[in-house]
Short mmCIF file of C-alpha atoms in Angstrom, two decimals:
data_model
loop_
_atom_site.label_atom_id
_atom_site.label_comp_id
_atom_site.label_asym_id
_atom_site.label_seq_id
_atom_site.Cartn_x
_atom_site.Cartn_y
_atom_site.Cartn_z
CA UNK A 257 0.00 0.00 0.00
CA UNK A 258 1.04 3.29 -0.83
CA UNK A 259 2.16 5.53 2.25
CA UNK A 260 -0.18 8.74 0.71
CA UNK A 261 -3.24 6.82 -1.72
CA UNK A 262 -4.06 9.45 -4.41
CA UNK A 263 -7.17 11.45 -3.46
CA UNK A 264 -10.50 9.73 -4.30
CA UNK A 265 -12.09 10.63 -7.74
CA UNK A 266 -15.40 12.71 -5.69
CA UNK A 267 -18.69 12.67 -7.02
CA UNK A 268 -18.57 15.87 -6.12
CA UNK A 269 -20.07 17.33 -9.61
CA UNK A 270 -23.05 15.19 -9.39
CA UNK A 271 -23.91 16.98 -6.29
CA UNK A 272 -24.68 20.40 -6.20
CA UNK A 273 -23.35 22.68 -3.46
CA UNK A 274 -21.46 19.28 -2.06
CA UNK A 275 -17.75 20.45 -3.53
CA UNK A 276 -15.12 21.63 -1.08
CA UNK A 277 -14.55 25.25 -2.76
CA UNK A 278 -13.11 25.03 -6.41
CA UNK A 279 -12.01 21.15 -6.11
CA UNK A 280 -14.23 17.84 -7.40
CA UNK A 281 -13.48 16.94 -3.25
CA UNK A 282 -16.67 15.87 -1.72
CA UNK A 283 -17.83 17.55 1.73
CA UNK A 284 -20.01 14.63 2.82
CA UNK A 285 -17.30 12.21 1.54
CA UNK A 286 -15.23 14.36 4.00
CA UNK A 287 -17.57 14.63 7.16
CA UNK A 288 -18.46 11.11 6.93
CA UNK A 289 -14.25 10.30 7.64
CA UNK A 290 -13.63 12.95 10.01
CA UNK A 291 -16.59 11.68 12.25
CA UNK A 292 -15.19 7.92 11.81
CA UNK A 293 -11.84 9.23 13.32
CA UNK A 294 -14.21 10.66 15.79
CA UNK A 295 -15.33 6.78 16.62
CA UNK A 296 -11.86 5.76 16.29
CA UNK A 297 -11.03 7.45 19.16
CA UNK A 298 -14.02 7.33 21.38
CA UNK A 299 -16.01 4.15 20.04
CA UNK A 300 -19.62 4.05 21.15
CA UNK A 301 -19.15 0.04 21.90
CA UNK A 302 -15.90 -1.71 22.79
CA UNK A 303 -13.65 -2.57 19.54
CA UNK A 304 -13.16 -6.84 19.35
CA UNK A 305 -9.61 -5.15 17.85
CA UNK A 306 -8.48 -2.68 20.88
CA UNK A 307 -5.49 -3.17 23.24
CA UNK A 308 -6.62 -4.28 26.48
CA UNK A 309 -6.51 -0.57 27.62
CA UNK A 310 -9.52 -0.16 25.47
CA UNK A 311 -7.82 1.79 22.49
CA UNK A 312 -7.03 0.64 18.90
CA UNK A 313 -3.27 0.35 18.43
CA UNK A 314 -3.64 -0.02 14.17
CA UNK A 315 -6.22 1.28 12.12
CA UNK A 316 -7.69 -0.72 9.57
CA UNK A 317 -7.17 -0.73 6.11
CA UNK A 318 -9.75 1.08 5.16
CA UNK A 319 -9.77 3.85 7.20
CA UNK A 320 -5.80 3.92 7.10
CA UNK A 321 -7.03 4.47 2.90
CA UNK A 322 -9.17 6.94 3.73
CA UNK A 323 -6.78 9.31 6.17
CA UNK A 324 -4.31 9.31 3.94
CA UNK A 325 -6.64 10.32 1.13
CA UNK A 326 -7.57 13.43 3.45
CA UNK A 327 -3.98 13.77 4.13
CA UNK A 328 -3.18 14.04 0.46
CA UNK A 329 -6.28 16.29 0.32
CA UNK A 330 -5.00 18.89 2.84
CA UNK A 331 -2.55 19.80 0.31
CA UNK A 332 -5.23 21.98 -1.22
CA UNK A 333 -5.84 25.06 0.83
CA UNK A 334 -10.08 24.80 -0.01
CA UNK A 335 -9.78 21.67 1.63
CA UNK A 336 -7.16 23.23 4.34
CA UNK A 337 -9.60 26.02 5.07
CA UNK A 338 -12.37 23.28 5.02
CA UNK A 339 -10.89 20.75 7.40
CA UNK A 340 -9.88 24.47 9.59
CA UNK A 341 -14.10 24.82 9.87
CA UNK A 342 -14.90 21.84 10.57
CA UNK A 343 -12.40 22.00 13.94
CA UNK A 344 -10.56 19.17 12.44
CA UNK A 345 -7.15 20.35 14.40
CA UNK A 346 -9.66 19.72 17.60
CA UNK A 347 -10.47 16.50 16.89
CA UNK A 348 -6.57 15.38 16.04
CA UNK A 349 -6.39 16.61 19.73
CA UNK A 350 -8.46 14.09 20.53
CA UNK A 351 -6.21 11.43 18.49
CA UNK A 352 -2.75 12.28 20.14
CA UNK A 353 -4.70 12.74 23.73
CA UNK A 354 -6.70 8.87 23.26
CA UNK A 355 -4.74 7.09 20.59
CA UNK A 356 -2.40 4.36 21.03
CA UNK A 357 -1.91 3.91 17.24
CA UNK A 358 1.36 5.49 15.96
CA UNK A 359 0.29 5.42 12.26
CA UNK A 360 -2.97 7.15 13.30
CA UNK A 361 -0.84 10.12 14.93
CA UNK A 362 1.64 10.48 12.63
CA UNK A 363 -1.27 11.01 9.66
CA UNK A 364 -2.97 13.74 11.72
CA UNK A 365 0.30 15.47 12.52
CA UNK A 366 0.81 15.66 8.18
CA UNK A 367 -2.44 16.76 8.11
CA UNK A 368 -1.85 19.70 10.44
CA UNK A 369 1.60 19.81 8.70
CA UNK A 370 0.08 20.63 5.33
CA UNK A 371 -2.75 23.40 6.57
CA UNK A 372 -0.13 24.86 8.59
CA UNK A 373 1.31 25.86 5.12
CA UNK A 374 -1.38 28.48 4.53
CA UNK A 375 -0.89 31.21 6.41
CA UNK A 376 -4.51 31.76 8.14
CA UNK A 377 -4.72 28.53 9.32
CA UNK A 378 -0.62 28.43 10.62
CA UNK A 379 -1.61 31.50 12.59
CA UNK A 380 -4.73 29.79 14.21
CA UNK A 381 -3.30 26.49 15.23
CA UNK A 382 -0.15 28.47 16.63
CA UNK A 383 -2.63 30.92 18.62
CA UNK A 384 -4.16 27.39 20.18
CA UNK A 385 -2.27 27.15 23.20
CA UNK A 386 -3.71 23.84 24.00
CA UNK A 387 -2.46 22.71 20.44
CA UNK A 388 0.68 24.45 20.55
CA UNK A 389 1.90 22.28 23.83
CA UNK A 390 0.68 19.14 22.93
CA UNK A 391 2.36 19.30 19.48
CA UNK A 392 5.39 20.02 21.16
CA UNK A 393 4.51 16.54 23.70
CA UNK A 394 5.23 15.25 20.02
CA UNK A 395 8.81 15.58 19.84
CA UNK A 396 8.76 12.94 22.77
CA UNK A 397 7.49 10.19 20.44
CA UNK A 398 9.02 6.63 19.75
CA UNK A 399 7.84 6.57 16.72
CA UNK A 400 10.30 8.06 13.98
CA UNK A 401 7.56 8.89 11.43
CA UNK A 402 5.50 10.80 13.69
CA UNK A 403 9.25 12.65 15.16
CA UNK A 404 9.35 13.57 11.04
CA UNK A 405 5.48 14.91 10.78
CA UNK A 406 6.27 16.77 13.81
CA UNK A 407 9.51 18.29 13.17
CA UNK A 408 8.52 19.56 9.64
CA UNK A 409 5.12 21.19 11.17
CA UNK A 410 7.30 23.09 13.53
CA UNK A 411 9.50 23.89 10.93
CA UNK A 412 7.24 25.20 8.83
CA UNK A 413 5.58 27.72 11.81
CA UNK A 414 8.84 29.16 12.21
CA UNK A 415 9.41 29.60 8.75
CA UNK A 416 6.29 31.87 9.10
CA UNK A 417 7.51 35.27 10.14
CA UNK A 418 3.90 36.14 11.96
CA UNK A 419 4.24 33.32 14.17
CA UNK A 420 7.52 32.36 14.58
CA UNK A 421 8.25 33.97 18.10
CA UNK A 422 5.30 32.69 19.17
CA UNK A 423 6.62 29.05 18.86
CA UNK A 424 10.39 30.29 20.09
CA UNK A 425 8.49 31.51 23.30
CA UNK A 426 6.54 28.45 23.53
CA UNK A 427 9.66 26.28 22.81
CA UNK A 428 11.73 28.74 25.36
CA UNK A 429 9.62 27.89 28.10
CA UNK A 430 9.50 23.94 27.41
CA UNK A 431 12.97 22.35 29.14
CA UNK A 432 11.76 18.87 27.10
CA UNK A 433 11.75 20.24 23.85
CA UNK A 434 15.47 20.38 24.64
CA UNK A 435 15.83 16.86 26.48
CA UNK A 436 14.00 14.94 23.29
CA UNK A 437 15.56 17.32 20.43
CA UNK A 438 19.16 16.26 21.68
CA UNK A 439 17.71 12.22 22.53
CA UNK A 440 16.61 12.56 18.75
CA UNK A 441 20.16 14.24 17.09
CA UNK A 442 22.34 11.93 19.49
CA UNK A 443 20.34 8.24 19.13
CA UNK A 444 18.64 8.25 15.59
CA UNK A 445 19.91 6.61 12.69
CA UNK A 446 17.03 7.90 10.65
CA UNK A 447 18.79 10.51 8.28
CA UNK A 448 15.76 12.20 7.18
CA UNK A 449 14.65 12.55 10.57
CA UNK A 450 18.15 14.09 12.08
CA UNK A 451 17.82 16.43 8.91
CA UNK A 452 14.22 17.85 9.82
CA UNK A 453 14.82 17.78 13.29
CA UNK A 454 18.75 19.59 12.38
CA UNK A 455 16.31 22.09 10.45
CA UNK A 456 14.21 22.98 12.87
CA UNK A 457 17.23 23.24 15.46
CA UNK A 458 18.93 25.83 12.83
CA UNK A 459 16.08 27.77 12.46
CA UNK A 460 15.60 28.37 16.14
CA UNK A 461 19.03 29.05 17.12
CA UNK A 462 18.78 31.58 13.63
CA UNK A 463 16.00 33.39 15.09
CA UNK A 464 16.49 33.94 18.49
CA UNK A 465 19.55 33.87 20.22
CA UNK A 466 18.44 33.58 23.83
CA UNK A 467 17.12 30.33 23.08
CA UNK A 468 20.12 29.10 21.69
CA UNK A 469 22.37 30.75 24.62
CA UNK A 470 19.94 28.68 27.19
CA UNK A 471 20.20 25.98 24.94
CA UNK A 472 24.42 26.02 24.76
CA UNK A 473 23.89 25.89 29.21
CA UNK A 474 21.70 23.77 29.45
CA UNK A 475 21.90 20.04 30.20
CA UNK A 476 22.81 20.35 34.20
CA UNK A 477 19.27 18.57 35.06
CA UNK A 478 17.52 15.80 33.58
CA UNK A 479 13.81 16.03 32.80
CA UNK A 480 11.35 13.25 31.26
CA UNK A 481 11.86 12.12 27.59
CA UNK A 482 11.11 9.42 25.26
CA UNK A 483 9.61 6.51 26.23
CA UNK A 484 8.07 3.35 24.77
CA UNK A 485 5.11 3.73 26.88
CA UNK A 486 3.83 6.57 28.76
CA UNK A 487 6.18 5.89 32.09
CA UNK A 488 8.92 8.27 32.45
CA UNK A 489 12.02 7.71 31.40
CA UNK A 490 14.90 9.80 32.59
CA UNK A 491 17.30 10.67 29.95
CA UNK A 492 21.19 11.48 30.12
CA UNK A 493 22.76 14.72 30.70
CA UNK A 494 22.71 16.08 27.19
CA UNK A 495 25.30 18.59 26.10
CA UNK A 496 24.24 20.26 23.00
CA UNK A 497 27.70 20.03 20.76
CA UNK A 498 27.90 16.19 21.12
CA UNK A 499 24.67 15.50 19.97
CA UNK A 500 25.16 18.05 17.22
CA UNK A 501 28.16 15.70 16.33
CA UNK A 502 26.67 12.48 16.50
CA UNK A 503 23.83 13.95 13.71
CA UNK A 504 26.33 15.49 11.56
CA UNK A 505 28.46 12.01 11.26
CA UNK A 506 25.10 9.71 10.45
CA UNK A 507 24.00 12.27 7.79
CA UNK A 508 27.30 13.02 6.35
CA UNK A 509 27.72 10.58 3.98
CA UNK A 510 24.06 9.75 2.85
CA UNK A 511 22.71 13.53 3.00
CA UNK A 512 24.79 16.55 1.73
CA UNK A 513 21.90 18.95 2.50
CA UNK A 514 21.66 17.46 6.15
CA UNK A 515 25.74 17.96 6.65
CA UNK A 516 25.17 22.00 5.29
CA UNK A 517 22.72 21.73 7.91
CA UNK A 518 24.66 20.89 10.81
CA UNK A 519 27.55 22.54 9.95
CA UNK A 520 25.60 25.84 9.92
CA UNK A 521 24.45 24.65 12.95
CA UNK A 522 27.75 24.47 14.27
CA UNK A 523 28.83 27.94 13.02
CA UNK A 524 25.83 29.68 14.53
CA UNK A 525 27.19 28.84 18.31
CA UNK A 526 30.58 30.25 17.25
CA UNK A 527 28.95 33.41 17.14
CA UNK A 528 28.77 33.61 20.48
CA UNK A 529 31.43 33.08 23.34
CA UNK A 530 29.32 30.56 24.93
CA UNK A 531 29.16 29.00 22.04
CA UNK A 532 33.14 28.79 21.26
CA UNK A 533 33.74 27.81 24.87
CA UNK A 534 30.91 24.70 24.47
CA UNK A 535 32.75 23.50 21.47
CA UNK A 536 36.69 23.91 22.85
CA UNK A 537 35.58 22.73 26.47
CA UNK A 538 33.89 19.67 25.46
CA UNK A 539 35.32 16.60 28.00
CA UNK A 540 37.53 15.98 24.71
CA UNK A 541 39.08 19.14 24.98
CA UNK A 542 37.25 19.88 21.38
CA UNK A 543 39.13 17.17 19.83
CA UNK A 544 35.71 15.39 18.22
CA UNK A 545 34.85 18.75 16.53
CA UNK A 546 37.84 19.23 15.06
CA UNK A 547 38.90 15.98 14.06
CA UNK A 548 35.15 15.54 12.28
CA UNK A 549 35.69 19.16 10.31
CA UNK A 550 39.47 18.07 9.30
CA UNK A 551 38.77 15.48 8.09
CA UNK A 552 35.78 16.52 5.99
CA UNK A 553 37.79 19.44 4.65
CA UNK A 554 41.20 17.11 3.69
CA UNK A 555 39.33 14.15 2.84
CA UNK A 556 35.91 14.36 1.03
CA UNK A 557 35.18 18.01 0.44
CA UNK A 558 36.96 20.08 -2.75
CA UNK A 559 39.47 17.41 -3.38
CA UNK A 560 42.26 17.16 -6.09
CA UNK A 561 39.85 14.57 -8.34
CA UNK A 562 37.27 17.48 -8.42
CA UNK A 563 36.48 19.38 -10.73
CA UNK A 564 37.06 22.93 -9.91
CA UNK A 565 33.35 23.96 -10.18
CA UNK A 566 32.74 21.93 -6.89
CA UNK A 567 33.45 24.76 -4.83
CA UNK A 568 30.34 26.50 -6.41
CA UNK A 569 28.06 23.59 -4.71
CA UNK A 570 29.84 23.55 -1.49
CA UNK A 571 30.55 27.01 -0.81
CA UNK A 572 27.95 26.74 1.72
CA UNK A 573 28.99 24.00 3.79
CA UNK A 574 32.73 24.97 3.24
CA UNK A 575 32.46 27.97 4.67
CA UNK A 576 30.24 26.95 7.72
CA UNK A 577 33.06 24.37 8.41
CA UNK A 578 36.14 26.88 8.16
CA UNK A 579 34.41 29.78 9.76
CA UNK A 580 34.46 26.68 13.23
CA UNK A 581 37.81 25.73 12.56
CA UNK A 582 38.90 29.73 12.10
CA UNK A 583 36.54 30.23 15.88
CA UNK A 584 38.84 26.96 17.55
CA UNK A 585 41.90 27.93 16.48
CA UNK A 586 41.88 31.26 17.89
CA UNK A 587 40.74 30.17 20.81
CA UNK A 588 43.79 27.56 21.43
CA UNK A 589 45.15 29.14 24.38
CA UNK A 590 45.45 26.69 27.10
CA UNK A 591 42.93 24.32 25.26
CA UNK A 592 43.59 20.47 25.01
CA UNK A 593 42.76 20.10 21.21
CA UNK A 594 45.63 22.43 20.49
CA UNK A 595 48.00 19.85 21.11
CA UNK A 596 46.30 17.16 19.72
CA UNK A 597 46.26 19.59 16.43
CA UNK A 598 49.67 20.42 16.42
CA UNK A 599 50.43 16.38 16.85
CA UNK A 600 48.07 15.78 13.90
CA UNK A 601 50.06 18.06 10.69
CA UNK A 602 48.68 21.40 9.76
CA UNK A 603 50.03 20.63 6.21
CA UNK A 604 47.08 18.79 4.59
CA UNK A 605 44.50 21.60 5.60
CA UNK A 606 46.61 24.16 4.74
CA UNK A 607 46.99 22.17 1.47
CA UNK A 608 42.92 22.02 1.15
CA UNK A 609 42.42 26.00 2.19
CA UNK A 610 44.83 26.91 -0.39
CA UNK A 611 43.40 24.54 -3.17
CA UNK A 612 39.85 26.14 -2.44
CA UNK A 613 41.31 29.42 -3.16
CA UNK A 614 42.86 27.48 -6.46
CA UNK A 615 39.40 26.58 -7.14
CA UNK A 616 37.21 29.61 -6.36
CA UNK A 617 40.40 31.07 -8.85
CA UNK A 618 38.61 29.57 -11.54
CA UNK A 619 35.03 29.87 -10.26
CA UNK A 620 35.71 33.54 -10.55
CA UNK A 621 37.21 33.36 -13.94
CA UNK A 622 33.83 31.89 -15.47
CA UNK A 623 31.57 34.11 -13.49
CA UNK A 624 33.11 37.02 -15.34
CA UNK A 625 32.50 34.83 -19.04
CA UNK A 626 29.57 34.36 -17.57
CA UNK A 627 28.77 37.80 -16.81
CA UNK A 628 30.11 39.49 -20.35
CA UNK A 629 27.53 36.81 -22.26
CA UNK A 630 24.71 37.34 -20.48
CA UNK A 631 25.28 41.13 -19.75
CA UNK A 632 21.44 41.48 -21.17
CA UNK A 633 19.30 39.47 -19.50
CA UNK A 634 18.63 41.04 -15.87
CA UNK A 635 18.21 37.62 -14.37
CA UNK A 636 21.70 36.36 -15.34
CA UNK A 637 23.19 39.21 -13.84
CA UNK A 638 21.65 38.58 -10.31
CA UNK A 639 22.05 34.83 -10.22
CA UNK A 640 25.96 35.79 -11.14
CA UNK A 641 26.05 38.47 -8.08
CA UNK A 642 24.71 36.42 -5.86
CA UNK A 643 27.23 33.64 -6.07
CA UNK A 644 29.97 35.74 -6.29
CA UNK A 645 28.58 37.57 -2.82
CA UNK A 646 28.92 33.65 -1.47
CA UNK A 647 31.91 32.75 -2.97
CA UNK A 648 33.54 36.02 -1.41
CA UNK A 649 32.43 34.75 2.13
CA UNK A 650 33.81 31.82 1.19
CA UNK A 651 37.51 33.34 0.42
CA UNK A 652 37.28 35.78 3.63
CA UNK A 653 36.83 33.15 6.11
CA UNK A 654 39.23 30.69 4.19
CA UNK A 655 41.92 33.92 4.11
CA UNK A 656 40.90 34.27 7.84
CA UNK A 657 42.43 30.62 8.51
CA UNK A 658 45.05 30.18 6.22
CA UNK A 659 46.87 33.47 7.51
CA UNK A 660 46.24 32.29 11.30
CA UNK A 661 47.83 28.84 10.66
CA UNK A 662 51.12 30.01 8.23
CA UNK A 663 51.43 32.42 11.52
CA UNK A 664 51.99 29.32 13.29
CA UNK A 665 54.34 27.31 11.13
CA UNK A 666 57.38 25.76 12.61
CA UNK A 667 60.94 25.52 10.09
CA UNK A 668 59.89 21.44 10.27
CA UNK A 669 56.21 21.91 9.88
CA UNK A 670 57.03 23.98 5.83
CA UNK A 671 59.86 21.09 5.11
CA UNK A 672 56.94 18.63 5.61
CA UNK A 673 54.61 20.79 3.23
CA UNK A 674 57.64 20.82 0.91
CA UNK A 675 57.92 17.30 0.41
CA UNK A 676 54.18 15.94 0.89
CA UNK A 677 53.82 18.79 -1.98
CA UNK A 678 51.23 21.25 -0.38
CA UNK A 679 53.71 23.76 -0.46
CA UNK A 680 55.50 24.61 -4.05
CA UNK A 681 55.82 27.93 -6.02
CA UNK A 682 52.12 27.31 -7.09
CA UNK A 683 50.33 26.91 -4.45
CA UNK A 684 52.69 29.35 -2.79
CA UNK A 685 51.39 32.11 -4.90
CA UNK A 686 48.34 31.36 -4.99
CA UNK A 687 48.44 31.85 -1.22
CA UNK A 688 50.22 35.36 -1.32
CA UNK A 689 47.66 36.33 -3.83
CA UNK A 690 44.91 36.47 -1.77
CA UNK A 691 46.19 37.35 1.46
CA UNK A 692 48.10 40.24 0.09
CA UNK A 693 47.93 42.97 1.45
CA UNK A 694 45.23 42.17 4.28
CA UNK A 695 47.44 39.42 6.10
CA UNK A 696 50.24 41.18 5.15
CA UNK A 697 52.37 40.93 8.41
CA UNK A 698 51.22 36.46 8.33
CA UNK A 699 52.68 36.12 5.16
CA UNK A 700 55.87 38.05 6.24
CA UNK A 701 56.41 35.71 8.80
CA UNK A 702 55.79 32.25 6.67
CA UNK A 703 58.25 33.91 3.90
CA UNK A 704 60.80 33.92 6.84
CA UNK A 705 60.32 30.76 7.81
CA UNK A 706 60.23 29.41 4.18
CA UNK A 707 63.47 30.91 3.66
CA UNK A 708 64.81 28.82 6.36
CA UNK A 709 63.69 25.29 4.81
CA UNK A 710 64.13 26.90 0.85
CA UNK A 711 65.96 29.78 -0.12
CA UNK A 712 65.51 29.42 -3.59
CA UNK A 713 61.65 29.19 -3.17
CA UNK A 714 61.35 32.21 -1.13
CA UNK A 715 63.49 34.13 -3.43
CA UNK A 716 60.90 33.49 -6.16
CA UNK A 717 58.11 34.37 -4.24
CA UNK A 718 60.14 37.53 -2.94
CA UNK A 719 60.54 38.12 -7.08
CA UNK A 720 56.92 37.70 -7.76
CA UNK A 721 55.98 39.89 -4.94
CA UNK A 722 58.10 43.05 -4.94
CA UNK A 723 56.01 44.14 -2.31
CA UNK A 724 57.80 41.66 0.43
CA UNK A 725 61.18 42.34 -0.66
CA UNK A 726 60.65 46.23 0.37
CA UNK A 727 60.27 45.04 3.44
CA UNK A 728 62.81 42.72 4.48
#
């Protein structure tokens, strides 16, 4: 059986006055399932097929049919509007307040999901207070298709400016929402789960800052979470970068879009000091952060095999990653991870920083072709802006980092570039290119340590730059 049945061909035509606004949907055909979820939930005589608690734990397979047809339906904003009149969101509070049937819950959370996408009807349910907190009870669900419905409702009430606060508030004043949000990131395996629920963490920290400062402290006292059945289950102390980390590595290989997520994620809490000091004082010492984003940099992101044009569809996710290994490396001082990063070489990201400069090189090359072809047509123009406004984030941040760590190389540390070949005349210039004349005084200082492991290198450079030689 199909997981959403295509709608139901209505009679609707035949019967005037019966349509649901402009579509061939039958009202009748909708009453008559709405008031058999009604029975569902509160059956007039005791169900043969109930749990011994009295309450159906699956549907049948012909009202399962028929929900999902409204579910489908809901897509439509007549039949939004129509289901909105007939107090449908009401009688789903009925379902997740009497219901022991997961597939029955996670239906009428899609349902809501789909007339929250009209803006009317998002602004009603998120004015229902009542509503509001038990979708939230949601996120506390076993059941991974009913975590999904409910993550990509909330997502898409934040995503509406006139109501978005009021679910950060709501959110803000519910501890669990914290306690099952990191259970969810830290436990699942389900990738497009971790990427709704990564969504919906990325929009909240995005809009409201408190939330994610309280969010960045919290984890000092356990609260009720997840639980099979509806005993209490006390969960473990969450810290919110772990769990972060735990999502990013199950979604990094199968979901690109879910990585970009969590990365972002990641860069948002280096915008605060809180944030910084969460990732560098992890128990590790901020080893685990920095050992994910290395390696994802030096081994599967803008490598030597790609094509040069992969920096276009990355810049995103690059730059998240570098603008959290830029925030942890000024903040070594006294830190744990900064020995484990100078025992694990700088060379091969320095290798990878300067290669994405290589790269966006060329990007910016064909943006100009680009440009001069399509100089007429307006909408050429602003596609062409707008990725050369993210490519130059891109280079700032990635200019940032390279000029920090060639600060910090060691007479050893450029022979081993030398030989492992991330250092040459090349790459060399490629590196002086950018940085000039911002990071003037960091490339002063690697020239003077080149000059120590390869005269005839840094002469070169000194002969391509005229600039340095003036001032040595």
């Amino acid at each position: 059986m199909d997981r959403n049945p295509s709608p139901p061909c209505s009679d609707a035509e035949e019967e005037e006055g019966d349509a649901v606004g402009n579509t061939v949907y039958s009202k009748h055909w909708l009453f008559s399932v709405l008031t058999r979820l009604i029975e569902v939930i509160a059956p007039a005589e005791p169900d043969p097929a109930a749990s011994p608690e009295g309450a159906r734990t699956e549907l049948d397979e012909e009202m399962e049919n028929d929900i999902c047809k409204v579910w489908d339906m809901s897509m439509d904003e007549d039949v939004a509007l129509f289901l909105q009149e007939f107090n449908a969101p009401d009688i789903f509070m009925g379902v997740f307040a009497k219901s022991k049937c997961p597939r029955l819950t996670e239906i009428c959370v899609g349902i809501l999901g789909n007339m929250a996408c009209f803006q009317d009807i998002c602004m009603s349910i998120s004015k229902d207070e009542n509503l509001g907190q038990v979708l939230l009870q949601r996120l506390c669900d076993s059941d991974s298709p009913t975590l999904l419905e409910t993550s990509r409702l909330l997502l898409t009430c934040l995503s509406q400016p006139e109501v978005a606060n009021v679910w950060v508030e709501r959110i803000r004043e519910n501890p669990s929402v914290y306690d099952c949000v990191c259970f969810i990131m830290s436990s699942s395996t389900n990738v497009e789960l971790l990427v709704k629920v990564g969504e919906v963490v990325d929009k909240l920290f995005d809009l409201d800052e408190e939330l994610m400062l309280n969010w960045i402290k919290n984890g000092t006292c356990r609260s009720v979470g997840p639980s099979v059945d509806d005993s209490p289950e006390e969960l473990p102390d969450f810290k919110i970068v772990p769990c972060i980390l735990e999502a990013a590595k199950q979604v990094r290989s199968d979901n690109p879009e879910g990585l970009d997520v969590y990365m972002h994620i990641l860069q948002l809490l280096t915008t605060v000091d809180e944030g910084i000091q969460a990732i560098v004082q992890a128990p590790d010492g901020g080893k685990e952060t920095w050992s994910l984003l290395y390696d994802l940099v030096c081994q599967e992101l803008c490598q030597p095999d790609d094509p040069p044009i992969i920096v276009q569809e990355q810049k995103t996710v690059l730059a998240s990653i570098l603008s959290v290994l830029s925030a942890m490396f000024a903040s070594q001082t006294e830190q744990e991870y900064t020995r484990m990063r100078k025992s694990k070489s700088y060379m091969p990201l320095i290798g990878s920083l300067i290669r994405i400069l290589q790269y966006m090189e060329g990007c910016g090359k064909r943006a100009v072709d680009n440009s001069k072809e399509s100089e007429q047509e307006e909408t050429g123009r602003t596609d062409v802006n707008e990725e050369d406004f993210h490519l130059k984030i891109l280079k700032d941040i990635c200019c940032e980092l390279l000029s920090n760590m060639l600060q910090e190389l060691t007479k050893e540390n450029t022979l081993e570039g030398l030989h492992q070949g991330h250092l040459n005349e090349q790459t060399c210039s490629c590196a002086f290119q950018n940085l000039l004349p911002l990071y003037f005084a960091s490339v002063e200082s690697f020239l003077e340590v080149l000059r120590e492991a390869d005269q005839t290198l840094a002469d070169n450079l000194e002969k391509r730059f005229p600039s340095l030689k003036v001032h040595t």
